[in-house]
XYZ file of C-alpha atoms in Angstrom:
544
model
C -49.644 23.919 59.625
C -50.993 27.746 58.191
C -47.342 28.833 59.348
C -45.613 26.269 57.203
C -48.424 27.136 54.403
C -46.960 31.401 54.681
C -43.809 30.395 54.170
C -44.019 27.705 50.989
C -46.119 30.442 49.575
C -42.938 33.198 49.982
C -41.569 30.323 47.647
C -44.653 29.990 45.701
C -42.956 32.231 42.876
C -40.240 30.209 41.556
C -43.027 27.627 40.408
C -43.398 27.914 36.545
C -46.804 30.047 36.174
C -46.728 29.975 32.269
C -46.132 26.327 32.700
C -48.604 23.883 30.570
C -47.885 21.024 32.155
C -51.060 19.109 34.108
C -52.537 16.939 35.751
C -56.148 16.337 36.818
C -56.804 13.664 39.941
C -60.472 12.011 40.207
C -61.170 11.539 44.164
C -60.919 7.780 43.868
C -56.905 8.454 44.041
C -56.237 11.489 45.626
C -55.540 10.624 48.699
C -51.721 9.022 47.444
C -50.828 12.410 46.528
C -47.482 11.519 49.185
C -46.396 8.837 46.924
C -47.599 10.211 43.352
C -46.687 13.845 43.950
C -42.551 12.914 43.469
C -43.902 10.503 40.833
C -45.411 13.642 38.814
C -42.683 16.007 39.699
C -39.616 14.047 38.012
C -42.293 13.729 34.795
C -42.426 16.999 34.775
C -45.651 18.283 35.884
C -46.079 21.913 37.192
C -49.793 21.389 37.906
C -52.467 19.683 39.728
C -55.932 20.576 38.765
C -57.795 19.329 42.953
C -59.035 20.535 45.462
C -60.674 18.889 48.532
C -64.819 19.356 48.139
C -66.774 21.899 50.209
C -68.158 19.641 52.235
C -65.267 18.685 53.754
C -63.567 21.453 54.165
C -66.899 22.920 55.481
C -69.400 19.808 57.280
C -70.756 22.256 58.154
C -72.186 26.360 58.526
C -69.322 28.238 60.371
C -67.324 25.644 61.490
C -64.004 24.745 59.235
C -61.747 21.980 58.136
C -58.811 22.850 56.486
C -55.789 20.065 57.533
C -56.766 18.252 54.433
C -55.928 20.724 52.014
C -53.550 22.603 54.219
C -51.134 18.833 53.780
C -52.348 18.578 50.154
C -50.991 22.253 49.119
C -47.991 21.886 51.152
C -47.281 18.534 49.634
C -47.664 19.441 46.165
C -45.743 23.265 46.890
C -43.075 20.996 48.063
C -42.684 19.581 44.871
C -43.040 22.589 43.059
C -45.993 22.049 41.497
C -48.615 24.544 41.556
C -52.037 23.901 42.222
C -55.171 24.147 40.407
C -58.760 25.228 42.280
C -61.926 24.812 42.300
C -65.165 25.565 44.618
C -66.045 21.518 43.951
C -70.554 20.678 44.769
C -72.449 21.666 47.010
C -72.280 20.654 50.918
C -75.530 18.838 51.865
C -76.765 20.855 54.776
C -76.802 23.696 51.459
C -78.934 21.689 49.880
C -82.877 20.268 49.705
C -82.544 17.195 49.650
C -78.461 16.611 51.341
C -77.229 16.203 47.552
C -73.447 17.194 47.388
C -74.321 17.828 43.466
C -78.266 19.104 43.359
C -79.274 22.847 42.759
C -80.164 24.612 43.354
C -78.768 26.149 47.351
C -81.214 26.555 49.922
C -79.428 30.258 50.212
C -76.734 31.703 48.160
C -75.127 33.289 51.131
C -74.002 29.519 51.710
C -71.861 30.007 48.611
C -70.560 33.288 49.700
C -69.391 32.248 52.551
C -68.084 29.220 51.148
C -66.020 30.648 48.307
C -64.950 33.502 50.795
C -63.587 31.158 53.457
C -61.251 29.260 50.815
C -60.020 32.828 48.978
C -59.336 33.945 52.243
C -56.829 30.936 53.845
C -55.929 30.370 50.191
C -55.717 33.000 47.959
C -51.709 33.757 47.886
C -50.698 29.925 47.179
C -54.160 29.120 44.686
C -55.197 31.771 42.818
C -56.808 30.065 39.217
C -60.274 28.291 40.856
C -63.299 26.820 38.538
C -66.557 27.499 39.752
C -67.644 23.818 40.249
C -67.108 20.893 38.060
C -69.026 19.652 34.721
C -72.033 21.767 35.827
C -73.739 20.873 32.420
C -72.774 17.948 33.241
C -74.188 14.947 35.766
C -72.187 16.434 38.937
C -75.592 18.555 38.741
C -78.653 17.582 39.874
C -81.389 20.228 38.565
C -78.506 22.618 37.121
C -79.359 25.317 34.490
C -77.339 28.070 32.494
C -79.060 31.005 34.984
C -77.796 28.488 38.158
C -74.479 27.917 36.556
C -74.342 32.176 35.929
C -75.241 33.094 39.472
C -72.803 30.639 40.991
C -69.901 32.294 38.550
C -70.513 35.865 39.000
C -71.256 35.688 42.838
C -67.634 33.721 43.391
C -66.503 36.030 41.261
C -67.526 39.269 43.874
C -66.869 37.629 46.755
C -63.383 36.656 45.582
C -62.126 39.262 43.788
C -62.879 41.358 46.751
C -60.781 39.188 49.028
C -58.215 38.821 46.689
C -58.579 40.625 42.557
C -55.920 38.593 41.756
C -57.634 35.314 42.108
C -58.911 34.187 39.092
C -62.324 32.483 38.259
C -63.212 29.572 35.817
C -65.425 28.979 33.172
C -65.944 24.630 32.880
C -68.201 22.196 31.220
C -68.071 18.535 30.309
C -66.880 17.687 26.894
C -66.382 20.706 24.779
C -69.987 22.345 25.537
C -70.200 25.835 23.583
C -73.605 26.335 23.796
C -73.960 26.079 27.231
C -70.855 28.585 27.442
C -72.931 30.536 25.807
C -76.162 30.487 27.622
C -74.637 30.322 30.527
C -72.443 34.149 29.949
C -76.469 35.241 27.829
C -77.802 34.311 31.242
C -75.303 36.943 33.261
C -72.487 35.383 33.898
C -70.585 38.341 31.402
C -67.763 39.577 32.536
C -67.748 37.667 36.069
C -64.918 34.937 34.292
C -61.730 35.235 33.567
C -61.233 32.096 31.615
C -62.031 28.795 30.834
C -61.709 26.005 30.631
C -62.912 22.574 28.761
C -63.005 19.306 28.653
C -62.770 17.642 25.434
C -62.663 13.618 25.641
C -63.898 12.579 22.181
C -62.043 15.231 20.618
C -58.739 13.369 22.052
C -59.856 10.685 21.094
C -61.189 11.063 17.071
C -57.285 11.414 17.203
C -57.169 7.903 16.811
C -59.016 8.368 13.183
C -57.032 11.448 11.668
C -58.901 13.577 13.618
C -56.626 16.475 14.087
C -58.071 18.897 11.861
C -61.432 18.915 13.748
C -59.082 19.553 17.054
C -57.141 22.028 15.920
C -60.806 24.627 15.414
C -61.621 24.175 19.709
C -60.454 27.060 20.655
C -60.735 28.648 17.857
C -64.529 27.992 17.853
C -64.659 29.380 21.521
C -62.968 32.572 20.950
C -65.777 33.017 17.774
C -68.025 32.224 20.937
C -66.100 34.846 23.065
C -66.520 37.222 20.818
C -70.428 37.511 19.631
C -71.056 37.385 23.393
C -68.701 40.938 23.881
C -66.322 39.085 25.972
C -62.187 39.705 25.890
C -60.887 36.974 22.828
C -57.745 36.670 24.435
C -59.956 35.021 27.692
C -57.254 32.240 28.940
C -58.503 28.357 27.613
C -57.680 26.042 29.789
C -57.809 22.028 29.209
C -58.519 21.377 32.538
C -59.186 17.578 31.923
C -58.903 15.168 29.038
C -57.451 11.334 28.745
C -57.545 8.224 26.896
C -58.032 4.715 28.473
C -55.509 1.800 27.992
C -55.754 -1.449 29.486
C -55.574 -2.779 33.501
C -52.703 -4.978 32.516
C -49.887 -4.296 30.128
C -50.797 -4.130 26.877
C -48.329 -3.256 24.203
C -50.710 -2.318 21.737
C -53.005 -0.442 23.940
C -49.932 1.412 25.795
C -48.528 3.018 22.526
C -51.792 4.333 21.421
C -52.880 5.981 24.808
C -49.408 7.169 24.702
C -49.351 8.340 21.521
C -52.631 10.257 21.091
C -51.442 11.915 25.026
C -48.293 13.651 22.723
C -50.751 14.607 20.068
C -52.931 16.198 22.146
C -50.300 18.109 23.794
C -48.346 19.373 21.354
C -52.194 20.184 19.166
C -53.367 22.609 22.024
C -50.177 24.143 22.865
C -50.090 25.159 19.498
C -53.550 26.267 18.745
C -53.142 28.343 22.173
C -54.819 26.418 25.205
C -52.594 27.961 28.172
C -53.192 25.093 30.654
C -53.188 21.515 29.395
C -53.964 18.655 31.969
C -54.681 14.991 31.967
C -56.782 13.055 34.086
C -54.933 11.540 35.538
C -52.328 10.419 37.652
C -53.338 7.208 39.175
C -56.123 4.815 37.511
C -59.317 4.360 38.491
C -60.953 1.917 37.072
C -64.808 1.784 35.507
C -65.218 -1.915 35.812
C -64.348 -2.253 31.845
C -60.390 -3.204 32.148
C -59.464 0.713 31.789
C -58.375 3.199 33.506
C -57.022 6.872 31.995
C -53.498 6.612 34.197
C -49.853 7.354 33.135
C -49.307 5.423 36.692
C -51.119 1.421 36.784
C -52.962 0.384 39.993
C -50.205 -0.999 40.948
C -47.727 2.162 40.924
C -46.253 0.609 38.217
C -45.487 3.839 34.620
C -47.116 2.717 32.038
C -45.877 4.141 28.208
C -48.152 7.236 28.496
C -45.727 8.431 31.480
C -42.473 7.737 29.883
C -44.705 9.734 27.177
C -44.991 12.653 29.711
C -41.235 12.825 30.609
C -40.469 12.870 27.047
C -42.637 15.974 26.721
C -41.731 18.363 29.195
C -38.276 17.436 29.192
C -38.187 18.378 25.101
C -39.653 21.006 25.215
C -38.868 22.235 28.410
C -41.186 23.398 31.532
C -42.202 27.045 30.091
C -42.221 25.919 26.386
C -42.470 28.898 23.112
C -44.572 27.841 20.534
C -43.176 29.444 17.413
C -45.574 28.457 14.054
C -47.008 24.990 11.792
C -44.792 23.515 9.385
C -46.734 21.522 7.059
C -44.798 18.921 6.597
C -46.165 17.549 2.855
C -49.400 16.154 5.071
C -47.419 15.792 8.297
C -47.721 17.375 10.598
C -44.653 19.348 12.069
C -44.956 21.470 15.265
C -41.912 24.349 15.911
C -41.331 25.341 19.685
C -38.694 27.024 21.824
C -36.800 25.524 24.450
C -35.081 28.677 25.656
C -32.009 29.170 23.367
C -32.791 25.950 21.302
C -35.557 24.741 18.834
C -37.434 21.656 18.813
C -39.796 20.219 15.281
C -42.579 17.707 17.080
C -43.920 16.131 14.386
C -45.836 12.790 13.188
C -48.125 11.712 10.357
C -50.713 8.690 9.979
C -49.027 6.917 7.048
C -45.251 6.182 7.178
C -44.102 8.598 4.896
C -40.229 10.345 4.840
C -39.844 14.230 4.759
C -36.870 15.918 3.719
C -35.524 18.870 6.652
C -32.565 20.774 5.224
C -30.979 18.277 3.851
C -31.912 14.446 5.747
C -34.609 12.794 5.510
C -36.650 12.274 8.747
C -39.189 9.464 8.856
C -42.942 9.460 10.461
C -44.813 7.930 11.576
C -47.796 8.009 13.609
C -45.893 8.077 16.806
C -44.795 12.020 17.071
C -40.618 12.111 16.840
C -38.535 15.236 18.093
C -36.337 16.666 16.074
C -33.725 18.773 17.330
C -30.250 21.424 15.440
C -33.348 22.540 13.088
C -32.198 25.150 10.788
C -32.315 28.615 10.644
C -34.699 28.595 7.078
C -36.875 26.019 9.259
C -37.348 28.498 11.932
C -37.878 31.259 10.065
C -41.131 29.501 7.966
C -42.621 28.351 11.138
C -41.948 31.276 12.469
C -43.469 32.739 9.370
C -46.289 30.388 9.299
C -47.725 31.245 13.075
C -50.157 33.657 11.731
C -51.788 32.016 9.834
C -54.434 28.900 9.269
C -53.429 25.374 10.156
C -52.800 24.143 6.374
C -53.999 20.412 6.723
C -57.541 20.550 4.602
C -59.393 22.905 2.421
C -60.770 26.286 3.071
C -65.064 25.957 3.033
C -65.985 29.168 4.076
C -66.919 30.355 0.875
C -69.397 27.327 -0.427
C -72.651 26.905 -0.238
C -72.854 22.721 0.605
C -70.408 20.372 1.975
C -70.669 16.091 1.322
C -69.231 12.845 2.123
C -69.885 10.239 -0.284
C -69.429 6.589 1.384
C -67.300 4.227 0.653
C -64.329 1.888 1.644
C -62.581 5.139 0.698
C -65.186 7.859 1.922
C -64.321 10.588 -0.012
C -64.465 14.251 2.128
C -65.216 17.336 0.607
C -66.147 19.139 4.294
C -67.602 16.079 5.680
C -66.280 13.501 7.427
C -67.181 10.069 8.792
C -66.041 10.288 12.223
C -65.943 6.043 13.431
C -66.033 4.399 10.583
C -66.361 1.430 11.625
C -69.561 1.885 13.292
C -70.506 1.404 9.634
C -68.851 -2.263 7.133
C -68.603 -1.557 3.731
C -70.860 -3.262 1.004
C -69.278 -3.758 -2.564
C -71.472 -2.893 -5.537
C -71.529 -2.933 -8.986
C -69.447 1.024 -10.090
C -69.093 1.463 -6.269
C -68.888 1.123 -2.478
C -70.872 2.484 0.167
C -71.393 1.542 3.945
C -74.157 -0.383 5.702
C -75.575 0.027 9.272
C -76.211 -3.198 11.077
C -79.268 -3.514 12.853
C -78.736 -6.418 13.795
C -76.256 -5.682 16.026
C -77.775 -2.899 17.678
C -75.448 -0.657 19.548
C -72.822 1.923 17.917
C -74.015 0.118 14.212
C -77.235 1.876 14.750
C -75.015 4.888 14.237
C -73.335 6.858 11.234
C -71.556 9.853 12.903
C -70.110 13.108 10.562
C -68.280 16.013 11.070
C -68.324 19.285 9.227
C -65.721 20.967 8.417
C -65.222 24.154 10.718
C -64.583 26.243 7.523
C -67.637 26.011 6.723
C -69.720 25.871 10.095
C -68.074 28.694 12.139
C -69.703 29.386 15.637
C -72.874 31.014 15.055
C -73.946 28.787 12.148
C -77.245 28.514 12.997
C -79.733 27.889 9.881
C -78.055 23.938 8.044
C -80.304 21.439 5.873
C -78.870 17.943 5.854
C -79.264 15.240 3.176
C -78.480 11.668 3.229
C -78.990 9.559 0.433
C -79.878 6.037 0.817
C -81.575 2.913 0.332
C -83.208 -0.498 2.098
C -81.205 -3.950 1.855
C -83.190 -5.669 -1.122
C -86.316 -7.645 0.675
C -85.245 -6.293 3.845
C -88.703 -4.545 4.741
C -89.146 -0.913 5.707
C -86.415 0.578 7.431
C -86.150 4.655 8.316
C -83.213 6.888 10.460
C -83.774 9.612 12.053
C -80.896 12.521 12.896
C -79.397 13.263 15.294
C -77.744 16.697 15.164
C -75.746 19.233 18.194
C -77.973 22.390 18.355
C -77.127 25.479 20.799
C -78.806 23.452 23.590
C -76.878 20.268 23.037
C -77.356 16.930 21.101
C -81.163 16.166 19.988
C -82.736 14.396 17.602
C -84.229 16.068 14.023
C -87.690 15.316 15.655
C -88.567 13.904 12.112
C -88.150 10.124 11.180
C -87.235 8.850 7.553
C -89.202 5.755 6.231
C -86.480 5.195 3.208
C -89.018 4.165 0.391
C -89.716 1.308 -1.751
C -87.604 0.435 -4.336
C -84.276 -0.509 -5.630
C -83.077 3.040 -6.402
C -81.168 5.945 -4.010
C -83.114 8.283 -1.825
C -82.730 11.424 -0.224
C -84.337 13.089 2.591
C -83.353 16.601 3.922
C -83.723 18.074 7.770
C -84.109 21.709 7.729
C -82.207 22.977 10.871
C -82.447 26.242 12.804
C -80.754 26.006 16.406
C -77.606 24.432 14.874
C -74.628 24.259 16.703
C -71.718 21.964 15.136
C -69.027 22.741 17.609
C -67.916 18.855 18.052
C -68.882 18.951 21.520
C -68.884 15.040 21.652
C -66.652 14.893 18.704
C -69.188 15.155 16.233
C -72.156 17.257 14.963
C -75.172 14.829 13.272
C -75.607 11.107 12.695
C -77.881 8.760 11.484
C -79.817 7.022 14.414
C -81.271 4.132 13.036
C -83.066 2.901 16.568
C -86.461 2.070 16.119
C -85.700 1.281 11.883
C -87.010 -2.869 11.279
C -84.414 -3.725 8.867
C -80.941 -2.449 7.873
C -80.690 0.136 4.717
C -77.166 1.717 2.844
C -75.552 4.855 2.753
C -74.420 6.531 -0.175
C -74.223 10.070 1.333
C -74.468 12.638 2.909
C -74.268 16.753 2.642
C -75.182 19.768 4.280
C -75.585 22.994 2.797
C -76.414 26.320 4.110
C -80.371 27.996 2.524
């Protein structure tokens, strides 16, 4: 098997290094790669993110088991698929309680030996390695930025000593810039080559017009890197994202999944993410009748599979982003496919736009337009270095707001999941209600602040909520949960809304804000514990 790997390595240069098209595999279905690799190749997938975990590669100190990884790598290479690897989790014998998701390790030398063994054997064929998977999430009990920084630093030094061409990546769950920032400050600075994020919630927000927030992700990462003295041109990868659809065919849910898939890939490429990995190839189900896969459990192809194949066919193996077009508020992005050009465009409401004298109908489903006029291509190129045009620039204002009602009036703040609140019509205007009786998500109203108002490093903010109790409804109140440098947390000050029919307001002062959109929102009103319902008319955020 090793001789076969060496032979395949000689042909690996033919694989598309600069191609962005990836699939992230979960452990549940990873063993089915002989069946799905041909299907992935057919869809245009050129990268797969997966590698067997530490415990299966090194079942005990000094003993290696390479057969599973060898076979996986050989199959991928035979189908012109590159592997994005990772140093996944812990070996049971390396932790104090035998857990594979537990840190710190008993002896850091065990980690160095593991990294050395992997890079020595696979470093020529697999050159991109993430350190752990979602260390800031549920996959590292006891994990801290300092521990993650040490793991990253030791992996970097060990791998580079064997093969300087190997790349080491930081990786976090969701879009947790605060954890990345803390890890770099704790000792990972200058010991990583790329940064990986998993912006599931930001992708899901595209169903409700969340393009502006999504388009801020790369810029926020680069601001964080610059603030820490790291290379601003560090490659950025999305190594997991996705939205679920129903297990059984469902025309509406399947169409939504395919629509968000295409939007997410195009928006990611337009802001400079190098590689994008959809989670995942097939399944798994999570007990709620849904899964993420482009293939169903019965191996039938979802519409999102066809969307993947269409996207790679239209944009090519190595698409080159040229620039954006503002199509009267609709979204347009131009790419080069060799000597050809493609416009990918959509609108959040149906409209028709003119391109070179032709009328192009747009709706929620992205469309591809070929044979672009020369002046259209030139305009896109001229726009490439300019800020994205959708929405206002709030960089120079002192406060932003959102007036809630049947149609919210957004001035720098957007309610990201308006369905958690219900509309109430008053005599002169409408507003929204937090329905405590329903519980669940109805306890919260979620908001996202425009990224031009709160770039990375904006810590001090004042959040004001204007609300009133329901008449005769009894005691009502709320807290504020917000995105901080150490993750989402409560503001710590409960507001009991005063009695009376007039509108009341309350201010929470924050000193450690970090409004990056880790879970797709920056702050929410939290009515958990409230004795009654209330109305919300307005939220404001101010820089003191």
